[in-house]
C-alpha positions as CSV (number, residue, x, y, z in Angstrom):
1,X,13.3,-35.2,56.7
2,X,11.0,-35.3,59.7
3,X,8.0,-37.6,59.1
4,X,4.4,-37.0,60.0
5,X,1.9,-39.8,59.5
6,X,-1.9,-39.8,59.1
7,X,-3.7,-42.5,60.9
8,X,-7.4,-43.2,61.5
9,X,-10.3,-45.4,60.6
10,X,-11.5,-45.6,57.0
11,X,-13.5,-42.7,55.6
12,X,-12.5,-40.2,58.3
13,X,-10.9,-37.9,55.7
14,X,-7.2,-38.8,55.8
15,X,-6.8,-38.8,52.0
16,X,-8.5,-35.4,51.7
17,X,-6.2,-34.1,54.4
18,X,-3.2,-35.5,52.6
19,X,-4.3,-34.1,49.3
20,X,-5.0,-30.7,50.8
21,X,-1.6,-30.6,52.7
22,X,0.5,-31.8,49.7
23,X,-1.6,-30.9,46.7
24,X,-0.8,-34.4,45.4
25,X,-3.3,-36.2,43.2
26,X,-4.6,-39.2,45.2
27,X,-7.8,-41.3,45.3
28,X,-10.5,-39.8,47.5
29,X,-13.7,-41.7,48.0
30,X,-16.7,-42.1,50.3
31,X,-15.9,-45.8,51.0
32,X,-13.6,-47.8,53.2
33,X,-10.0,-48.5,52.1
34,X,-9.9,-45.8,49.4
35,X,-6.2,-45.9,50.2
36,X,-4.5,-49.3,50.1
37,X,-0.9,-48.5,49.2
38,X,0.6,-45.7,51.4
39,X,0.9,-42.2,49.9
40,X,4.2,-40.4,50.7
41,X,4.6,-36.7,49.9
42,X,6.0,-33.4,51.0
43,X,4.0,-31.0,53.1
44,X,5.1,-28.0,55.2
45,X,5.0,-26.5,58.6
46,X,4.6,-22.8,58.9
47,X,6.7,-20.4,61.0
48,X,7.8,-16.7,60.8
49,X,10.8,-16.2,58.6
50,X,13.7,-14.2,60.0
51,X,13.6,-12.0,56.9
52,X,10.8,-10.1,58.7
53,X,13.6,-8.5,60.8
54,X,15.1,-7.1,57.6
55,X,14.0,-4.4,55.2
56,X,13.4,-6.8,52.4
57,X,11.8,-10.2,52.3
58,X,14.1,-13.1,51.5
59,X,12.4,-14.1,48.3
60,X,12.9,-17.9,49.0
61,X,10.3,-20.0,47.2
62,X,9.1,-21.3,50.6
63,X,8.7,-17.8,52.0
64,X,5.5,-15.9,51.3
65,X,6.0,-12.4,52.6
66,X,7.5,-13.6,55.9
67,X,5.5,-16.8,56.2
68,X,8.1,-19.5,56.0
69,X,7.1,-23.1,55.0
70,X,9.5,-25.8,56.1
71,X,9.2,-29.2,54.4
72,X,8.3,-32.4,56.2
73,X,7.3,-35.8,54.9
74,X,3.6,-36.6,55.1
75,X,2.5,-40.3,55.1
76,X,-1.0,-41.4,54.5
77,X,-1.8,-45.1,55.2
78,X,-5.0,-47.0,54.7
79,X,-7.7,-46.8,57.4
80,X,-7.4,-49.0,60.4
81,X,-10.3,-51.1,61.7
82,X,-10.8,-52.8,65.1
83,X,-8.4,-55.8,65.3
84,X,-5.9,-54.2,63.0
85,X,-3.0,-55.3,65.2
86,X,-4.1,-58.9,64.6
87,X,-4.0,-58.3,60.8
88,X,-7.7,-57.6,60.3
89,X,-8.2,-55.4,57.2
90,X,-4.5,-55.8,56.4
91,X,-3.9,-53.9,59.6
92,X,-0.4,-55.2,60.4
93,X,0.7,-54.1,57.0
94,X,-0.8,-50.6,57.5
95,X,0.6,-50.3,61.0
96,X,4.0,-51.3,59.9
97,X,4.0,-48.3,57.5
98,X,3.8,-46.0,60.6
99,X,7.0,-47.4,62.0
100,X,9.2,-44.6,60.6
101,X,6.9,-41.8,61.6
102,X,8.0,-39.2,64.2
103,X,4.5,-38.1,65.1
104,X,1.0,-39.2,64.3
105,X,-2.0,-37.2,63.2
106,X,-5.1,-39.2,64.2
107,X,-7.8,-38.0,61.8
108,X,-11.1,-38.5,63.4
109,X,-14.6,-38.0,61.9
110,X,-15.8,-35.4,64.5
111,X,-19.2,-35.4,62.9
112,X,-19.8,-39.0,64.1
113,X,-21.1,-39.8,60.6
114,X,-19.1,-43.0,60.1
115,X,-19.2,-46.1,62.3
116,X,-16.2,-47.9,63.8
117,X,-15.6,-49.7,60.4
118,X,-15.8,-46.5,58.4
119,X,-19.2,-47.1,57.0
120,X,-21.5,-44.0,56.6
121,X,-24.1,-43.4,59.3
122,X,-26.2,-40.4,60.3
123,X,-24.4,-37.4,61.7
124,X,-23.9,-37.8,65.4
125,X,-24.8,-41.5,65.4
126,X,-21.2,-42.6,66.2
127,X,-19.2,-41.4,69.2
128,X,-15.9,-40.0,67.8
129,X,-14.2,-40.3,71.2
130,X,-14.2,-44.0,70.6
131,X,-12.0,-43.4,67.6
132,X,-9.4,-41.6,69.6
133,X,-9.1,-44.6,72.1
134,X,-9.2,-47.2,69.3
135,X,-6.3,-45.8,67.3
136,X,-4.1,-45.6,70.4
137,X,-5.0,-49.1,71.5
138,X,-4.3,-50.6,68.0
139,X,-0.9,-48.9,67.9
140,X,0.0,-50.0,71.4
141,X,-1.0,-53.6,70.8
142,X,0.8,-53.6,67.4
143,X,4.0,-52.5,69.1
144,X,3.4,-55.1,71.9
145,X,3.1,-57.8,69.2
146,X,6.5,-56.7,67.9
147,X,8.0,-57.0,71.4
148,X,6.4,-60.4,71.9
149,X,7.7,-61.8,68.6
150,X,11.3,-60.7,69.4
151,X,11.3,-61.5,73.1
152,X,13.0,-64.9,72.7
153,X,16.1,-63.2,71.4
154,X,16.1,-60.9,74.5
155,X,15.8,-64.0,76.7
156,X,18.7,-65.7,74.9
157,X,20.9,-62.6,75.2
158,X,20.2,-62.3,78.9
159,X,22.2,-65.4,79.5
160,X,25.4,-63.5,78.5
161,X,27.4,-62.0,81.4
162,X,27.7,-58.7,79.6
163,X,23.9,-58.4,78.8
164,X,22.5,-54.9,79.0
165,X,18.7,-54.7,78.8
166,X,18.8,-51.1,77.7
167,X,21.0,-51.9,74.8
168,X,19.1,-55.1,73.9
169,X,15.7,-53.4,73.9
170,X,17.0,-50.4,72.0
171,X,18.5,-52.7,69.3
172,X,15.1,-54.5,69.1
173,X,13.1,-51.3,68.9
174,X,15.3,-49.2,66.7
175,X,13.0,-50.1,63.7
176,X,10.1,-48.1,65.3
177,X,12.3,-45.1,66.1
178,X,13.2,-45.9,69.7
179,X,16.7,-44.9,71.0
180,X,18.6,-46.2,74.0
181,X,17.6,-43.0,75.8
182,X,13.9,-43.7,75.1
183,X,14.3,-47.2,76.4
184,X,16.2,-46.0,79.5
185,X,13.6,-43.5,80.4
186,X,10.8,-46.1,79.9
187,X,12.5,-48.6,82.1
188,X,12.8,-46.0,84.8
189,X,9.1,-45.6,84.7
190,X,8.3,-49.3,84.9
191,X,8.3,-52.0,87.6
192,X,9.8,-55.1,85.9
193,X,11.7,-58.3,86.8
194,X,15.5,-58.1,86.4
195,X,15.4,-61.4,84.5
196,X,13.8,-61.1,81.1
197,X,12.6,-64.7,81.4
198,X,10.4,-63.6,84.2
199,X,8.6,-60.9,82.2
200,X,4.9,-61.4,81.6
201,X,2.6,-60.2,78.8
202,X,1.6,-57.4,81.1
203,X,5.2,-56.2,81.5
204,X,5.8,-56.3,77.7
205,X,2.6,-54.5,77.0
206,X,3.5,-51.8,79.5
207,X,6.9,-51.4,77.8
208,X,5.2,-51.2,74.4
209,X,2.7,-48.5,75.5
210,X,5.3,-46.3,77.0
211,X,7.7,-46.7,74.0
212,X,4.8,-45.9,71.6
213,X,3.9,-42.7,73.5
214,X,7.6,-41.6,73.3
215,X,8.2,-42.5,69.7
216,X,4.8,-42.1,68.1
217,X,3.0,-39.2,70.0
218,X,-0.4,-38.3,68.7
219,X,-2.3,-35.1,67.7
220,X,-6.0,-35.7,67.2
221,X,-7.5,-33.9,64.2
222,X,-11.2,-33.4,64.6
223,X,-12.0,-33.5,60.9
224,X,-15.4,-32.6,59.4
225,X,-15.7,-29.8,61.9
226,X,-17.9,-28.0,59.4
227,X,-20.7,-30.5,60.0
228,X,-19.8,-31.8,63.4
229,X,-22.0,-31.1,66.4
230,X,-20.1,-28.6,68.6
231,X,-20.5,-30.8,71.6
232,X,-18.6,-33.5,69.8
233,X,-15.6,-31.1,69.4
234,X,-15.7,-30.2,73.1
235,X,-15.9,-33.8,74.2
236,X,-12.9,-34.7,71.9
237,X,-11.0,-31.7,73.4
238,X,-11.7,-33.1,76.9
239,X,-10.5,-36.6,75.9
240,X,-7.2,-35.5,74.3
241,X,-4.1,-33.6,75.1
242,X,-3.7,-32.1,71.6
243,X,-6.8,-31.5,69.5
244,X,-7.2,-29.5,66.3
245,X,-10.7,-28.9,64.8
246,X,-10.4,-29.1,61.0
247,X,-12.1,-29.2,57.7
248,X,-9.9,-30.9,55.2
249,X,-12.5,-30.4,52.5
250,X,-12.4,-26.6,53.2
251,X,-8.6,-26.5,53.0
252,X,-8.6,-28.4,49.8
253,X,-11.2,-26.0,48.3
254,X,-9.1,-23.0,49.3
255,X,-5.9,-24.3,47.9
256,X,-7.6,-25.2,44.7
257,X,-9.1,-21.8,44.6
258,X,-5.7,-20.1,45.2
259,X,-4.2,-22.1,42.4
260,X,-7.0,-21.0,40.1
261,X,-6.6,-17.3,41.1
262,X,-10.1,-17.2,42.7
263,X,-8.9,-16.6,46.3
264,X,-5.9,-15.0,47.9
265,X,-4.9,-17.5,50.6
266,X,-1.8,-19.0,52.1
267,X,-2.0,-22.2,54.1
268,X,-2.5,-21.4,57.8
269,X,-4.1,-18.0,57.2
270,X,-7.2,-17.4,59.4
271,X,-9.1,-15.9,56.5
272,X,-9.0,-15.4,52.8
273,X,-10.1,-12.9,50.1
274,X,-12.0,-13.6,47.0
275,X,-10.0,-11.9,44.2
276,X,-11.2,-13.7,41.0
277,X,-14.3,-14.6,39.2
278,X,-16.4,-17.0,41.2
279,X,-19.9,-18.3,40.5
280,X,-22.7,-17.8,43.0
281,X,-22.4,-21.4,44.1
282,X,-18.6,-21.0,44.6
283,X,-19.1,-17.9,46.6
284,X,-21.7,-19.6,48.8
285,X,-19.3,-22.5,49.4
286,X,-16.4,-20.1,50.2
287,X,-18.5,-18.1,52.7
288,X,-19.5,-21.3,54.5
289,X,-15.8,-22.2,54.8
290,X,-15.1,-18.7,56.1
291,X,-17.7,-19.2,58.8
292,X,-16.0,-22.4,59.9
293,X,-12.6,-20.6,59.8
294,X,-13.9,-17.8,62.0
295,X,-15.2,-20.4,64.5
296,X,-12.0,-22.4,64.8
297,X,-9.3,-19.9,63.7
298,X,-8.7,-21.5,60.3
299,X,-9.3,-24.7,58.4
300,X,-7.1,-26.6,60.9
301,X,-4.9,-28.5,58.4
302,X,-1.9,-26.3,58.7
303,X,-2.5,-25.9,62.5
304,X,-2.5,-29.7,62.9
305,X,0.9,-30.0,61.2
306,X,2.4,-27.1,63.1
307,X,1.0,-28.4,66.4
308,X,2.5,-31.8,65.8
309,X,6.0,-30.5,64.9
310,X,6.5,-27.4,66.9
311,X,4.3,-28.1,70.0
312,X,4.2,-31.9,70.5
313,X,7.7,-32.7,69.1
314,X,9.1,-29.4,70.4
315,X,11.1,-28.5,67.3
316,X,12.6,-25.2,66.3
317,X,13.7,-23.8,62.9
318,X,17.3,-22.7,62.4
319,X,18.8,-21.1,59.2
320,X,22.4,-21.8,58.3
321,X,24.2,-19.2,56.1
322,X,27.7,-18.6,54.8
323,X,27.6,-14.8,54.9
324,X,26.6,-13.6,58.3
325,X,26.0,-10.0,57.3
326,X,23.9,-10.7,54.2
327,X,22.3,-13.9,55.4
328,X,23.2,-15.6,52.2
329,X,24.7,-18.9,50.9
330,X,27.7,-19.0,48.5
331,X,25.5,-18.2,45.6
332,X,24.0,-15.1,47.2
333,X,20.6,-16.7,48.0
334,X,19.1,-15.1,51.1
335,X,18.1,-17.7,53.8
336,X,18.0,-20.6,51.3
337,X,17.7,-23.4,53.9
338,X,15.7,-24.0,57.0
339,X,16.3,-27.0,59.3
340,X,14.0,-28.4,61.9
341,X,15.9,-29.3,65.1
342,X,14.9,-30.5,68.5
343,X,14.7,-27.7,71.1
344,X,18.0,-27.7,73.0
345,X,20.0,-28.3,69.9
346,X,23.4,-26.6,69.5
347,X,25.3,-25.1,66.5
348,X,27.1,-28.4,66.3
349,X,23.8,-30.2,65.8
350,X,22.9,-27.7,63.1
351,X,26.2,-28.4,61.4
352,X,25.5,-32.1,61.3
353,X,22.0,-31.3,59.9
354,X,23.6,-29.5,57.0
355,X,26.0,-32.2,56.2
356,X,28.0,-34.9,58.2
357,X,31.3,-33.5,56.8
358,X,30.4,-30.0,58.1
359,X,29.7,-31.5,61.5
360,X,32.8,-33.7,61.6
361,X,34.9,-30.6,60.7
362,X,33.0,-28.1,62.8
363,X,35.2,-25.2,64.2
364,X,32.8,-22.6,65.6
365,X,29.6,-20.7,64.8
366,X,28.4,-17.1,64.5
367,X,25.0,-15.7,65.4
368,X,24.2,-13.7,62.3
369,X,21.6,-11.6,64.0
370,X,24.1,-10.3,66.6
371,X,27.2,-10.9,64.5
372,X,28.7,-12.5,67.6
373,X,30.5,-15.9,68.0
374,X,28.5,-18.3,70.1
375,X,29.7,-21.2,72.2
376,X,29.5,-24.8,71.0
377,X,26.9,-25.6,73.7
378,X,24.8,-22.6,72.9
379,X,21.1,-23.6,72.7
380,X,19.5,-22.5,69.5
381,X,16.2,-20.7,69.5
382,X,13.4,-20.5,66.9
383,X,14.4,-18.4,64.0
384,X,18.2,-18.3,64.7
385,X,20.4,-17.5,61.7
386,X,23.7,-19.2,62.1
387,X,27.0,-19.2,60.2
388,X,28.8,-22.5,60.6
389,X,32.6,-22.3,60.3
390,X,34.0,-25.7,59.3
391,X,37.3,-26.9,57.8
392,X,35.4,-29.2,55.5
393,X,35.8,-28.3,51.8
């Protein structure tokens, strides 16, 4: 399962974001290091279900009237403080937890109401742009320290006549998600000595920064947008490539309200409807959330997940079926499975995503929407419904 990790300083709202996105019961508190052990749960990205092209909705438990929710892993680690890459605040332990993540959501206190250590201050007193740079710097230096610790093995290996630096670095960095292709692309961008023994700290740090950007790209979540000065949001937008204003508190309130039957709301909706009995205080709180949603197009929690997966990672959703006319599996379930694949993936890639045996014994594929056979190198598109024909039992 694709993995999304929450990072940020203490008290920025990561645990609230995690709870809202997973509806898991976790500790949430107004003090640093509320989270010590990492939380791992299942959240979802949202896309349009192909059943919208048919007369009836598919009825899948993850489809709500054509809103399809595709599962991803969500990881919440303890807050990072300056010097985390050197072990401050158990930082190395927390950074290591991010090693398996495919993408990072840097949850920032956009209100500037917590200092660099995560301690409460007055709204606007701290510059949230500093928190964007700080998390990137800590992650880059953490990866650089991994490279440094293992560089002696690279130097030893370089004495072999069949030494290949691409392969050696890929083997060393596989634990943080780097592939040989990532390493090759990084080395093409860098100016470095041919002999690894001549590499300096600056060479290794440049390698680490580029690899981190390729394997741990970052979406900045401007949390606490409900109390943040608007100029803070705009400054954060100017300082980042991907920014999503959010109110994790608001999303959690709406999801709790939906479970209680007070509001009609699906994650990612730009608005909601009050449908149950609510006290005056609850109505006032909900209307305040509505104002923030009108300003930013929603609570931002679902948007942040979707932006990370579909925009930054450039993924698409494909739906394997056994019956191409009914879009069902062997038990008659309509569109029971949805797989996230990298854009440019082929039917063969989808076959392997279903099961390695299906991929190993792949024969051909049929586009269920057109009822036409497609080539093995056909590039899948978002929402494709594909029948995989395989000799596997």
